[in-house]
Amino acid sequence: MDEMTEVRELRAHAPVPDRARLAPGRARLTEAARAGELRRALWRRREFVIVAVVAAVTAVAVTATLLVGGKGTGREVRPAATPGVRFKGVSAAEFLRQAADAVEAQPDGAVPTAKQWIYTKSAQEPLDKSRSLLGEQESWIRYDGSASASRMGDEPLDITKMHLENGGEGDDRSPREMYRVLVALPADGEGTLKALREQNAIADSKGVSQAKNDYVEISVLLSADVMPAKGLASLYRALALLPGGKVTGHLVETAAGGRAIALDYGREENPKTGESMHDQWLIDPKTYRIVGMRLVDGGKVRGGNSVVTTAVVDRAGDRG
C-alpha cells in the first residue's frame, strides 16, 4: 500500500496549514492538520499535526490531526492508570456548564506585552509508538504575531518573521488579536453563539449545518495561545448548546503522561473503515482547562498532542 499517496489524496481538499505553527523546522516532520477540515485557517494557533511515519500534532493547550486509513496503526484510547474522576452518565452539556462555572472563577495571569513570547512544550501523539519520530516539541510565538520559533529535539532554534496583525498575512491572527476577541465575548452561551455568527470570522461552509459551523468557530478559539478565564467559560457555555458532544466515563492518559477528561465531538466517517472519526478535547480534571486534543478513529488515536508546559517569556529560546 502506498500510504503517503493515500494521505495526499485524502488531504487534497484541505486548507493550507498555518505557517505560524509550521515553521521550517517543524514542516520537515509534519504534514497536514485536521482531517476533513471544513474551515479556513483563521485564528489558528497551533495545528494538531501528524507525522508521516505510517502515515502526531499540538496546543498549550491543544491539537488535531490527519487520518490514515487501514487497521493496525495508532494506539488504543486507554483509561488512566488510576482514574480519580468518573463522568459516566454525565452529558456533554452538563459537564461543559460545570466546567464553565469552574474556570470563570479562576484568576487570570498578567497579559503578555507585545514583545513577549508564549512558549509551549508539547508531547506528540504517535500513530505507532514503536515508530514515532516526534516525541516532545518546543514552540514560541510572539504575542504581537511578528515572529514564531520552533525546535525539535537538539536542532537549532528556527525563527520565522511574520506579520499576523491587521490581516498582514491573510486570515491568520496574532495571539493578541485572539485574546481581544475572547475577552469581549458575552458571558452566556447563546450570546456567544450570536456574537460569533455576527462576526463570521471563519466563513461558514455551504451545505453544512449551523451547528457544525458554530463548532468550527469555537474549536479555533479554544486553541488560543492566551486564554482568559471568562473567555473560556463563554466558549464552554456556547459549546454546551451544540449537539454531538460526549464525555468519556473515565479519565484518559495523555501523550504528556497526565490524566484528562476526554470530551468527544464527532466529525465524519472514515472513508476507508466506515467508522466515525471524532475530535477528542483533553481537559484537566482539576482546572477544567484544555491541555490537548487528538483525533480518534475506531477507538484508536490517529494523532494529536498534549501540553507538557507553557510560559510567557521575554525572548525566543527561553523556557521560563
PDB file of C-alpha atoms in Angstrom:
ATOM      1  CA  MET A   1       0.000   0.000   0.000  1.00  0.00           C
ATOM      2  CA  ASP A   2       1.338   3.428  -0.918  1.00  0.00           C
ATOM      3  CA  GLU A   3       0.180   5.136   2.286  1.00  0.00           C
ATOM      4  CA  MET A   4       1.757   8.510   1.607  1.00  0.00           C
ATOM      5  CA  THR A   5      -0.048   8.788  -1.720  1.00  0.00           C
ATOM      6  CA  GLU A   6      -3.316   8.000   0.018  1.00  0.00           C
ATOM      7  CA  VAL A   7      -2.595  10.653   2.639  1.00  0.00           C
ATOM      8  CA  ARG A   8      -2.001  13.290  -0.023  1.00  0.00           C
ATOM      9  CA  GLU A   9      -5.206  12.370  -1.828  1.00  0.00           C
ATOM     10  CA  LEU A  10      -7.171  12.458   1.413  1.00  0.00           C
ATOM     11  CA  ARG A  11      -5.854  15.942   2.202  1.00  0.00           C
ATOM     12  CA  ALA A  12      -6.070  17.384  -1.289  1.00  0.00           C
ATOM     13  CA  HIS A  13      -9.135  19.497  -0.426  1.00  0.00           C
ATOM     14  CA  ALA A  14      -7.846  20.823   2.898  1.00  0.00           C
ATOM     15  CA  PRO A  15      -6.726  24.422   3.539  1.00  0.00           C
ATOM     16  CA  VAL A  16      -3.065  25.342   3.691  1.00  0.00           C
ATOM     17  CA  PRO A  17      -1.672  24.840   7.236  1.00  0.00           C
ATOM     18  CA  ASP A  18      -0.945  27.872   9.390  1.00  0.00           C
ATOM     19  CA  ARG A  19       2.691  28.756   8.848  1.00  0.00           C
ATOM     20  CA  ALA A  20       2.814  30.494  12.225  1.00  0.00           C
ATOM     21  CA  ARG A  21       2.752  26.988  13.633  1.00  0.00           C
ATOM     22  CA  LEU A  22       4.508  25.152  10.870  1.00  0.00           C
ATOM     23  CA  ALA A  23       7.870  26.887  10.804  1.00  0.00           C
ATOM     24  CA  PRO A  24      10.507  25.308   8.589  1.00  0.00           C
ATOM     25  CA  GLY A  25      11.995  23.125  11.309  1.00  0.00           C
ATOM     26  CA  ARG A  26       8.614  21.561  12.032  1.00  0.00           C
ATOM     27  CA  ALA A  27       7.491  21.397   8.450  1.00  0.00           C
ATOM     28  CA  ARG A  28      10.094  18.779   7.677  1.00  0.00           C
ATOM     29  CA  LEU A  29       8.432  16.394  10.146  1.00  0.00           C
ATOM     30  CA  THR A  30       4.775  17.329   9.880  1.00  0.00           C
ATOM     31  CA  GLU A  31       2.206  17.258   7.161  1.00  0.00           C
ATOM     32  CA  ALA A  32      -1.386  18.229   7.327  1.00  0.00           C
ATOM     33  CA  ALA A  33      -3.749  19.128  10.087  1.00  0.00           C
ATOM     34  CA  ARG A  34      -7.378  18.440  10.850  1.00  0.00           C
ATOM     35  CA  ALA A  35      -8.726  15.651   8.689  1.00  0.00           C
ATOM     36  CA  GLY A  36     -11.771  16.679   6.671  1.00  0.00           C
ATOM     37  CA  GLU A  37     -11.244  20.316   7.622  1.00  0.00           C
ATOM     38  CA  LEU A  38     -14.323  22.389   6.908  1.00  0.00           C
ATOM     39  CA  ARG A  39     -12.929  25.769   7.810  1.00  0.00           C
ATOM     40  CA  ARG A  40     -10.387  28.255   6.556  1.00  0.00           C
ATOM     41  CA  ALA A  41      -7.197  28.833   8.561  1.00  0.00           C
ATOM     42  CA  LEU A  42      -8.309  31.884  10.527  1.00  0.00           C
ATOM     43  CA  TRP A  43      -7.272  32.420  14.130  1.00  0.00           C
ATOM     44  CA  ARG A  44      -5.396  29.140  14.134  1.00  0.00           C
ATOM     45  CA  ARG A  45      -2.915  28.964  16.966  1.00  0.00           C
ATOM     46  CA  ARG A  46      -1.073  25.756  16.524  1.00  0.00           C
ATOM     47  CA  GLU A  47      -2.071  22.904  14.288  1.00  0.00           C
ATOM     48  CA  PHE A  48      -2.536  19.418  15.540  1.00  0.00           C
ATOM     49  CA  VAL A  49      -0.279  17.754  13.059  1.00  0.00           C
ATOM     50  CA  ILE A  50       0.581  14.216  12.209  1.00  0.00           C
ATOM     51  CA  VAL A  51       3.911  12.716  11.350  1.00  0.00           C
ATOM     52  CA  ALA A  52       4.238  10.828   8.126  1.00  0.00           C
ATOM     53  CA  VAL A  53       5.537   7.704   9.739  1.00  0.00           C
ATOM     54  CA  VAL A  54       2.807   5.432   8.668  1.00  0.00           C
ATOM     55  CA  ALA A  55       1.059   7.924   7.535  1.00  0.00           C
ATOM     56  CA  ALA A  56       1.230  13.109  15.702  1.00  0.00           C
ATOM     57  CA  VAL A  57       0.248  17.102  16.339  1.00  0.00           C
ATOM     58  CA  THR A  58      -0.177  20.466  19.304  1.00  0.00           C
ATOM     59  CA  ALA A  59      -1.578  23.019  21.863  1.00  0.00           C
ATOM     60  CA  VAL A  60      -0.828  24.881  25.145  1.00  0.00           C
ATOM     61  CA  ALA A  61      -3.463  23.687  25.074  1.00  0.00           C
ATOM     62  CA  VAL A  62      -4.098  21.864  22.009  1.00  0.00           C
ATOM     63  CA  THR A  63      -4.150  19.869  18.714  1.00  0.00           C
ATOM     64  CA  ALA A  64      -5.965  17.686  15.996  1.00  0.00           C
ATOM     65  CA  THR A  65      -4.704  15.510  13.132  1.00  0.00           C
ATOM     66  CA  LEU A  66      -4.807  13.641   9.997  1.00  0.00           C
ATOM     67  CA  LEU A  67      -6.373  10.284   9.407  1.00  0.00           C
ATOM     68  CA  VAL A  68      -4.689   7.406   7.683  1.00  0.00           C
ATOM     69  CA  GLY A  69      -6.809   4.524   6.544  1.00  0.00           C
ATOM     70  CA  GLY A  70      -6.294   0.916   7.379  1.00  0.00           C
ATOM     71  CA  LYS A  71      -6.133  -1.066  10.564  1.00  0.00           C
ATOM     72  CA  GLY A  72      -3.329  -1.832  12.979  1.00  0.00           C
ATOM     73  CA  THR A  73      -1.908   1.687  13.244  1.00  0.00           C
ATOM     74  CA  GLY A  74      -2.470   4.165  16.048  1.00  0.00           C
ATOM     75  CA  ARG A  75      -2.703   3.424  19.729  1.00  0.00           C
ATOM     76  CA  GLU A  76      -5.758   2.425  21.709  1.00  0.00           C
ATOM     77  CA  VAL A  77      -7.532   5.079  23.762  1.00  0.00           C
ATOM     78  CA  ARG A  78      -6.694   3.925  27.272  1.00  0.00           C
ATOM     79  CA  PRO A  79      -8.118   4.855  30.675  1.00  0.00           C
ATOM     80  CA  ALA A  80      -5.642   6.499  33.037  1.00  0.00           C
ATOM     81  CA  ALA A  81      -3.878   4.023  35.308  1.00  0.00           C
ATOM     82  CA  THR A  82      -5.561   5.263  38.491  1.00  0.00           C
ATOM     83  CA  PRO A  83      -8.540   7.347  37.433  1.00  0.00           C
ATOM     84  CA  GLY A  84      -9.846   9.540  40.217  1.00  0.00           C
ATOM     85  CA  VAL A  85     -12.766  11.114  38.406  1.00  0.00           C
ATOM     86  CA  ARG A  86     -15.607   9.413  36.596  1.00  0.00           C
ATOM     87  CA  PHE A  87     -18.261  11.008  34.442  1.00  0.00           C
ATOM     88  CA  LYS A  88     -20.277   8.006  33.386  1.00  0.00           C
ATOM     89  CA  GLY A  89     -23.788   9.126  32.550  1.00  0.00           C
ATOM     90  CA  VAL A  90     -22.898  12.845  32.548  1.00  0.00           C
ATOM     91  CA  SER A  91     -23.931  14.646  29.364  1.00  0.00           C
ATOM     92  CA  ALA A  92     -21.526  16.876  27.462  1.00  0.00           C
ATOM     93  CA  ALA A  93     -23.785  19.879  28.074  1.00  0.00           C
ATOM     94  CA  GLU A  94     -23.909  19.238  31.823  1.00  0.00           C
ATOM     95  CA  PHE A  95     -20.152  18.791  32.016  1.00  0.00           C
ATOM     96  CA  LEU A  96     -19.435  21.931  29.978  1.00  0.00           C
ATOM     97  CA  ARG A  97     -21.713  24.077  32.128  1.00  0.00           C
ATOM     98  CA  GLN A  98     -19.936  22.753  35.228  1.00  0.00           C
ATOM     99  CA  ALA A  99     -16.553  23.416  33.625  1.00  0.00           C
ATOM    100  CA  ALA A 100     -17.596  26.953  32.649  1.00  0.00           C
ATOM    101  CA  ASP A 101     -18.562  27.816  36.219  1.00  0.00           C
ATOM    102  CA  ALA A 102     -15.251  26.402  37.478  1.00  0.00           C
ATOM    103  CA  VAL A 103     -12.949  28.271  35.076  1.00  0.00           C
ATOM    104  CA  GLU A 104     -14.878  31.543  35.315  1.00  0.00           C
ATOM    105  CA  ALA A 105     -13.915  31.817  38.989  1.00  0.00           C
ATOM    106  CA  GLN A 106     -10.212  31.391  38.270  1.00  0.00           C
ATOM    107  CA  PRO A 107      -7.891  34.417  38.283  1.00  0.00           C
ATOM    108  CA  ASP A 108      -6.030  35.316  35.097  1.00  0.00           C
ATOM    109  CA  GLY A 109      -2.306  35.845  34.948  1.00  0.00           C
ATOM    110  CA  ALA A 110      -0.737  39.022  33.600  1.00  0.00           C
ATOM    111  CA  VAL A 111      -1.433  39.671  29.913  1.00  0.00           C
ATOM    112  CA  PRO A 112       1.803  39.464  27.881  1.00  0.00           C
ATOM    113  CA  THR A 113       3.327  42.614  26.425  1.00  0.00           C
ATOM    114  CA  ALA A 114       3.601  42.978  22.661  1.00  0.00           C
ATOM    115  CA  LYS A 115       7.267  41.922  22.607  1.00  0.00           C
ATOM    116  CA  GLN A 116       6.930  38.887  24.867  1.00  0.00           C
ATOM    117  CA  TRP A 117       6.670  35.330  23.612  1.00  0.00           C
ATOM    118  CA  ILE A 118       4.386  32.424  24.508  1.00  0.00           C
ATOM    119  CA  TYR A 119       6.436  29.255  24.972  1.00  0.00           C
ATOM    120  CA  THR A 120       4.880  25.807  24.693  1.00  0.00           C
ATOM    121  CA  LYS A 121       6.378  22.381  25.127  1.00  0.00           C
ATOM    122  CA  SER A 122       4.089  19.644  23.902  1.00  0.00           C
ATOM    123  CA  ALA A 123       4.159  15.865  23.629  1.00  0.00           C
ATOM    124  CA  GLN A 124       3.092  14.414  20.314  1.00  0.00           C
ATOM    125  CA  GLU A 125       0.671  11.539  19.943  1.00  0.00           C
ATOM    126  CA  PRO A 126       2.406   8.990  17.690  1.00  0.00           C
ATOM    127  CA  LEU A 127       0.484   6.812  15.301  1.00  0.00           C
ATOM    128  CA  ASP A 128       2.620   3.935  16.447  1.00  0.00           C
ATOM    129  CA  LYS A 129       4.868   4.415  19.482  1.00  0.00           C
ATOM    130  CA  SER A 130       7.419   1.923  18.210  1.00  0.00           C
ATOM    131  CA  ARG A 131       7.906   4.028  15.082  1.00  0.00           C
ATOM    132  CA  SER A 132       7.472   7.540  16.481  1.00  0.00           C
ATOM    133  CA  LEU A 133       9.866  10.244  15.306  1.00  0.00           C
ATOM    134  CA  LEU A 134       8.477  13.217  17.146  1.00  0.00           C
ATOM    135  CA  GLY A 135       8.431  12.962  20.926  1.00  0.00           C
ATOM    136  CA  GLU A 136       8.388  16.396  22.528  1.00  0.00           C
ATOM    137  CA  GLN A 137       8.315  19.635  20.603  1.00  0.00           C
ATOM    138  CA  GLU A 138       9.021  23.236  21.643  1.00  0.00           C
ATOM    139  CA  SER A 139       7.495  26.310  20.026  1.00  0.00           C
ATOM    140  CA  TRP A 140       7.386  30.055  20.622  1.00  0.00           C
ATOM    141  CA  ILE A 141       5.164  32.777  19.164  1.00  0.00           C
ATOM    142  CA  ARG A 142       5.447  36.493  19.837  1.00  0.00           C
ATOM    143  CA  TYR A 143       2.312  37.999  21.377  1.00  0.00           C
ATOM    144  CA  ASP A 144       2.025  40.606  18.618  1.00  0.00           C
ATOM    145  CA  GLY A 145       2.329  37.929  15.953  1.00  0.00           C
ATOM    146  CA  SER A 146       5.522  39.321  14.421  1.00  0.00           C
ATOM    147  CA  ALA A 147       7.552  36.108  14.716  1.00  0.00           C
ATOM    148  CA  SER A 148       7.435  32.449  15.634  1.00  0.00           C
ATOM    149  CA  ALA A 149      10.115  29.935  16.526  1.00  0.00           C
ATOM    150  CA  SER A 150      10.382  26.182  16.919  1.00  0.00           C
ATOM    151  CA  ARG A 151      12.799  23.493  17.940  1.00  0.00           C
ATOM    152  CA  MET A 152      12.667  19.735  17.536  1.00  0.00           C
ATOM    153  CA  GLY A 153      14.994  17.786  19.810  1.00  0.00           C
ATOM    154  CA  ASP A 154      18.582  19.002  19.512  1.00  0.00           C
ATOM    155  CA  GLU A 155      18.002  21.038  16.367  1.00  0.00           C
ATOM    156  CA  PRO A 156      18.952  24.736  16.464  1.00  0.00           C
ATOM    157  CA  LEU A 157      16.232  27.275  17.144  1.00  0.00           C
ATOM    158  CA  ASP A 158      14.436  28.210  13.934  1.00  0.00           C
ATOM    159  CA  ILE A 159      12.885  31.723  13.940  1.00  0.00           C
ATOM    160  CA  THR A 160      10.432  32.913  11.284  1.00  0.00           C
ATOM    161  CA  LYS A 161       9.470  36.573  10.847  1.00  0.00           C
ATOM    162  CA  MET A 162       5.747  37.233  10.339  1.00  0.00           C
ATOM    163  CA  HIS A 163       3.168  39.996  10.314  1.00  0.00           C
ATOM    164  CA  LEU A 164      -0.079  38.457  11.542  1.00  0.00           C
ATOM    165  CA  GLU A 165      -1.896  41.529  12.797  1.00  0.00           C
ATOM    166  CA  ASN A 166      -4.426  43.569  10.816  1.00  0.00           C
ATOM    167  CA  GLY A 167      -4.648  40.950   8.101  1.00  0.00           C
ATOM    168  CA  GLY A 168      -0.968  41.273   7.246  1.00  0.00           C
ATOM    169  CA  GLU A 169      -0.772  37.601   6.281  1.00  0.00           C
ATOM    170  CA  GLY A 170      -4.282  36.755   5.226  1.00  0.00           C
ATOM    171  CA  ASP A 171      -6.671  35.171   7.684  1.00  0.00           C
ATOM    172  CA  ASP A 172      -4.244  34.305  10.445  1.00  0.00           C
ATOM    173  CA  ARG A 173      -4.383  36.321  13.650  1.00  0.00           C
ATOM    174  CA  SER A 174      -1.876  37.072  16.382  1.00  0.00           C
ATOM    175  CA  PRO A 175      -2.290  35.809  19.963  1.00  0.00           C
ATOM    176  CA  ARG A 176      -3.062  39.428  20.932  1.00  0.00           C
ATOM    177  CA  GLU A 177      -5.890  39.704  18.407  1.00  0.00           C
ATOM    178  CA  MET A 178      -7.383  36.399  19.513  1.00  0.00           C
ATOM    179  CA  TYR A 179      -7.177  37.473  23.157  1.00  0.00           C
ATOM    180  CA  ARG A 180      -9.106  40.659  22.347  1.00  0.00           C
ATOM    181  CA  VAL A 181     -11.893  38.605  20.776  1.00  0.00           C
ATOM    182  CA  LEU A 182     -12.063  36.266  23.760  1.00  0.00           C
ATOM    183  CA  VAL A 183     -12.268  38.957  26.435  1.00  0.00           C
ATOM    184  CA  ALA A 184     -15.136  40.616  24.541  1.00  0.00           C
ATOM    185  CA  LEU A 185     -17.359  37.521  24.367  1.00  0.00           C
ATOM    186  CA  PRO A 186     -20.695  37.619  26.235  1.00  0.00           C
ATOM    187  CA  ALA A 187     -20.894  35.551  29.416  1.00  0.00           C
ATOM    188  CA  ASP A 188     -23.785  33.362  28.264  1.00  0.00           C
ATOM    189  CA  GLY A 189     -23.720  30.643  25.627  1.00  0.00           C
ATOM    190  CA  GLU A 190     -26.480  31.995  23.408  1.00  0.00           C
ATOM    191  CA  GLY A 191     -24.920  35.443  23.412  1.00  0.00           C
ATOM    192  CA  THR A 192     -21.542  33.964  22.491  1.00  0.00           C
ATOM    193  CA  LEU A 193     -23.006  31.996  19.584  1.00  0.00           C
ATOM    194  CA  LYS A 194     -24.771  35.111  18.340  1.00  0.00           C
ATOM    195  CA  ALA A 195     -21.580  37.161  18.562  1.00  0.00           C
ATOM    196  CA  LEU A 196     -19.563  34.548  16.675  1.00  0.00           C
ATOM    197  CA  ARG A 197     -22.193  34.274  13.959  1.00  0.00           C
ATOM    198  CA  GLU A 198     -22.322  38.035  13.512  1.00  0.00           C
ATOM    199  CA  GLN A 199     -18.548  38.294  13.265  1.00  0.00           C
ATOM    200  CA  ASN A 200     -18.386  35.261  10.972  1.00  0.00           C
ATOM    201  CA  ALA A 201     -14.617  35.383  11.335  1.00  0.00           C
ATOM    202  CA  ILE A 202     -14.389  31.952   9.753  1.00  0.00           C
ATOM    203  CA  ALA A 203     -16.609  31.908   6.696  1.00  0.00           C
ATOM    204  CA  ASP A 204     -19.466  29.423   7.048  1.00  0.00           C
ATOM    205  CA  SER A 205     -19.190  26.389   4.801  1.00  0.00           C
ATOM    206  CA  LYS A 206     -22.090  25.869   2.418  1.00  0.00           C
ATOM    207  CA  GLY A 207     -24.050  22.673   2.766  1.00  0.00           C
ATOM    208  CA  VAL A 208     -23.008  22.355   6.395  1.00  0.00           C
ATOM    209  CA  SER A 209     -25.327  22.767   9.372  1.00  0.00           C
ATOM    210  CA  GLN A 210     -25.217  25.896  11.511  1.00  0.00           C
ATOM    211  CA  ALA A 211     -24.168  23.753  14.465  1.00  0.00           C
ATOM    212  CA  LYS A 212     -21.164  22.410  12.533  1.00  0.00           C
ATOM    213  CA  ASN A 213     -20.111  25.915  11.500  1.00  0.00           C
ATOM    214  CA  ASP A 214     -20.539  27.073  15.110  1.00  0.00           C
ATOM    215  CA  TYR A 215     -18.330  24.203  16.272  1.00  0.00           C
ATOM    216  CA  VAL A 216     -15.613  25.205  13.816  1.00  0.00           C
ATOM    217  CA  GLU A 217     -15.590  28.788  15.144  1.00  0.00           C
ATOM    218  CA  ILE A 218     -15.477  27.629  18.760  1.00  0.00           C
ATOM    219  CA  SER A 219     -12.809  24.975  18.191  1.00  0.00           C
ATOM    220  CA  VAL A 220     -10.401  27.510  16.669  1.00  0.00           C
ATOM    221  CA  LEU A 221     -10.811  29.905  19.588  1.00  0.00           C
ATOM    222  CA  LEU A 222     -10.415  27.075  22.100  1.00  0.00           C
ATOM    223  CA  SER A 223      -6.832  26.740  20.894  1.00  0.00           C
ATOM    224  CA  ALA A 224      -5.836  30.356  21.589  1.00  0.00           C
ATOM    225  CA  ASP A 225      -2.327  30.908  22.964  1.00  0.00           C
ATOM    226  CA  VAL A 226      -3.514  33.171  25.773  1.00  0.00           C
ATOM    227  CA  MET A 227      -6.892  32.158  27.182  1.00  0.00           C
ATOM    228  CA  PRO A 228      -8.738  34.461  29.615  1.00  0.00           C
ATOM    229  CA  ALA A 229     -10.854  32.564  32.122  1.00  0.00           C
ATOM    230  CA  LYS A 230     -14.095  34.354  31.242  1.00  0.00           C
ATOM    231  CA  GLY A 231     -13.485  33.799  27.536  1.00  0.00           C
ATOM    232  CA  LEU A 232     -13.024  30.069  28.036  1.00  0.00           C
ATOM    233  CA  ALA A 233     -16.173  29.932  30.166  1.00  0.00           C
ATOM    234  CA  SER A 234     -18.098  31.654  27.349  1.00  0.00           C
ATOM    235  CA  LEU A 235     -16.843  29.130  24.788  1.00  0.00           C
ATOM    236  CA  TYR A 236     -17.764  26.199  27.044  1.00  0.00           C
ATOM    237  CA  ARG A 237     -21.296  27.539  27.510  1.00  0.00           C
ATOM    238  CA  ALA A 238     -21.685  28.021  23.777  1.00  0.00           C
ATOM    239  CA  LEU A 239     -20.347  24.535  23.064  1.00  0.00           C
ATOM    240  CA  ALA A 240     -22.834  23.123  25.585  1.00  0.00           C
ATOM    241  CA  LEU A 241     -25.643  24.280  23.275  1.00  0.00           C
ATOM    242  CA  LEU A 242     -24.365  22.292  20.287  1.00  0.00           C
ATOM    243  CA  PRO A 243     -25.224  18.644  19.581  1.00  0.00           C
ATOM    244  CA  GLY A 244     -22.728  15.842  19.094  1.00  0.00           C
ATOM    245  CA  GLY A 245     -20.710  16.012  22.299  1.00  0.00           C
ATOM    246  CA  LYS A 246     -19.916  13.094  24.569  1.00  0.00           C
ATOM    247  CA  VAL A 247     -17.907  12.810  27.778  1.00  0.00           C
ATOM    248  CA  THR A 248     -15.840   9.658  28.269  1.00  0.00           C
ATOM    249  CA  GLY A 249     -16.839   7.951  31.515  1.00  0.00           C
ATOM    250  CA  HIS A 250     -13.273   7.779  32.829  1.00  0.00           C
ATOM    251  CA  LEU A 251     -10.057   9.769  32.708  1.00  0.00           C
ATOM    252  CA  VAL A 252      -7.714   9.028  29.815  1.00  0.00           C
ATOM    253  CA  GLU A 253      -3.936   9.017  29.562  1.00  0.00           C
ATOM    254  CA  THR A 254      -2.373  11.836  27.535  1.00  0.00           C
ATOM    255  CA  ALA A 255       0.824  11.827  25.480  1.00  0.00           C
ATOM    256  CA  ALA A 256       2.412  14.024  28.175  1.00  0.00           C
ATOM    257  CA  GLY A 257       1.782  11.309  30.759  1.00  0.00           C
ATOM    258  CA  GLY A 258      -1.040  13.115  32.531  1.00  0.00           C
ATOM    259  CA  ARG A 259      -4.707  12.284  33.061  1.00  0.00           C
ATOM    260  CA  ALA A 260      -7.505  14.178  31.415  1.00  0.00           C
ATOM    261  CA  ILE A 261     -11.233  14.255  30.869  1.00  0.00           C
ATOM    262  CA  ALA A 262     -11.996  13.339  27.265  1.00  0.00           C
ATOM    263  CA  LEU A 263     -14.688  15.391  25.529  1.00  0.00           C
ATOM    264  CA  ASP A 264     -15.537  13.989  22.093  1.00  0.00           C
ATOM    265  CA  TYR A 265     -17.151  15.721  19.124  1.00  0.00           C
ATOM    266  CA  GLY A 266     -17.945  13.734  16.015  1.00  0.00           C
ATOM    267  CA  ARG A 267     -16.571  14.602  12.603  1.00  0.00           C
ATOM    268  CA  GLU A 268     -17.300  12.381   9.632  1.00  0.00           C
ATOM    269  CA  GLU A 269     -16.916   8.757   8.721  1.00  0.00           C
ATOM    270  CA  ASN A 270     -13.515   7.393   7.862  1.00  0.00           C
ATOM    271  CA  PRO A 271     -13.850   6.717   4.117  1.00  0.00           C
ATOM    272  CA  LYS A 272     -11.630   3.645   4.437  1.00  0.00           C
ATOM    273  CA  THR A 273     -13.087   1.947   7.503  1.00  0.00           C
ATOM    274  CA  GLY A 274     -16.619   3.381   7.587  1.00  0.00           C
ATOM    275  CA  GLU A 275     -16.123   4.124  11.275  1.00  0.00           C
ATOM    276  CA  SER A 276     -16.838   7.502  12.838  1.00  0.00           C
ATOM    277  CA  MET A 277     -13.953   9.870  13.490  1.00  0.00           C
ATOM    278  CA  HIS A 278     -14.077  12.424  16.257  1.00  0.00           C
ATOM    279  CA  ASP A 279     -12.134  15.230  17.873  1.00  0.00           C
ATOM    280  CA  GLN A 280     -11.182  14.473  21.446  1.00  0.00           C
ATOM    281  CA  TRP A 281     -10.521  17.522  23.619  1.00  0.00           C
ATOM    282  CA  LEU A 282      -8.382  16.720  26.669  1.00  0.00           C
ATOM    283  CA  ILE A 283      -9.394  18.704  29.747  1.00  0.00           C
ATOM    284  CA  ASP A 284      -7.571  18.912  33.077  1.00  0.00           C
ATOM    285  CA  PRO A 285      -9.855  17.428  35.786  1.00  0.00           C
ATOM    286  CA  LYS A 286      -8.620  19.961  38.361  1.00  0.00           C
ATOM    287  CA  THR A 287      -8.587  23.238  36.413  1.00  0.00           C
ATOM    288  CA  TYR A 288     -11.028  22.323  33.615  1.00  0.00           C
ATOM    289  CA  ARG A 289      -8.667  23.951  31.125  1.00  0.00           C
ATOM    290  CA  ILE A 290      -7.773  22.291  27.824  1.00  0.00           C
ATOM    291  CA  VAL A 291      -4.432  20.505  27.852  1.00  0.00           C
ATOM    292  CA  GLY A 292      -4.530  18.811  24.476  1.00  0.00           C
ATOM    293  CA  MET A 293      -6.511  17.490  21.571  1.00  0.00           C
ATOM    294  CA  ARG A 294      -6.354  14.480  19.318  1.00  0.00           C
ATOM    295  CA  LEU A 295      -8.210  12.720  16.526  1.00  0.00           C
ATOM    296  CA  VAL A 296      -9.717   9.337  17.334  1.00  0.00           C
ATOM    297  CA  ASP A 297     -10.892   6.866  14.732  1.00  0.00           C
ATOM    298  CA  GLY A 298     -12.250   3.425  15.501  1.00  0.00           C
ATOM    299  CA  GLY A 299     -11.160   3.671  19.118  1.00  0.00           C
ATOM    300  CA  LYS A 300      -7.561   4.491  18.211  1.00  0.00           C
ATOM    301  CA  VAL A 301      -5.655   7.767  18.462  1.00  0.00           C
ATOM    302  CA  ARG A 302      -4.562   8.804  14.975  1.00  0.00           C
ATOM    303  CA  GLY A 303      -2.638  11.898  16.040  1.00  0.00           C
ATOM    304  CA  GLY A 304      -2.680  14.903  18.335  1.00  0.00           C
ATOM    305  CA  ASN A 305      -0.718  16.223  21.262  1.00  0.00           C
ATOM    306  CA  SER A 306      -0.879  17.406  24.823  1.00  0.00           C
ATOM    307  CA  VAL A 307       0.818  20.186  26.735  1.00  0.00           C
ATOM    308  CA  VAL A 308       3.830  19.489  28.902  1.00  0.00           C
ATOM    309  CA  THR A 309       4.355  23.097  29.960  1.00  0.00           C
ATOM    310  CA  THR A 310       3.703  26.648  28.793  1.00  0.00           C
ATOM    311  CA  ALA A 311       5.016  30.048  29.883  1.00  0.00           C
ATOM    312  CA  VAL A 312       5.325  33.709  28.911  1.00  0.00           C
ATOM    313  CA  VAL A 313       8.985  34.560  28.246  1.00  0.00           C
ATOM    314  CA  ASP A 314      10.980  37.566  27.079  1.00  0.00           C
ATOM    315  CA  ARG A 315      12.698  36.037  24.053  1.00  0.00           C
ATOM    316  CA  ALA A 316      12.520  33.043  21.735  1.00  0.00           C
ATOM    317  CA  GLY A 317      14.530  30.167  23.141  1.00  0.00           C
ATOM    318  CA  ASP A 318      13.679  30.999  26.773  1.00  0.00           C
ATOM    319  CA  ARG A 319      11.657  28.429  28.704  1.00  0.00           C
ATOM    320  CA  GLY A 320      10.553  30.486  31.669  1.00  0.00           C
TER     321      GLY A 320
END
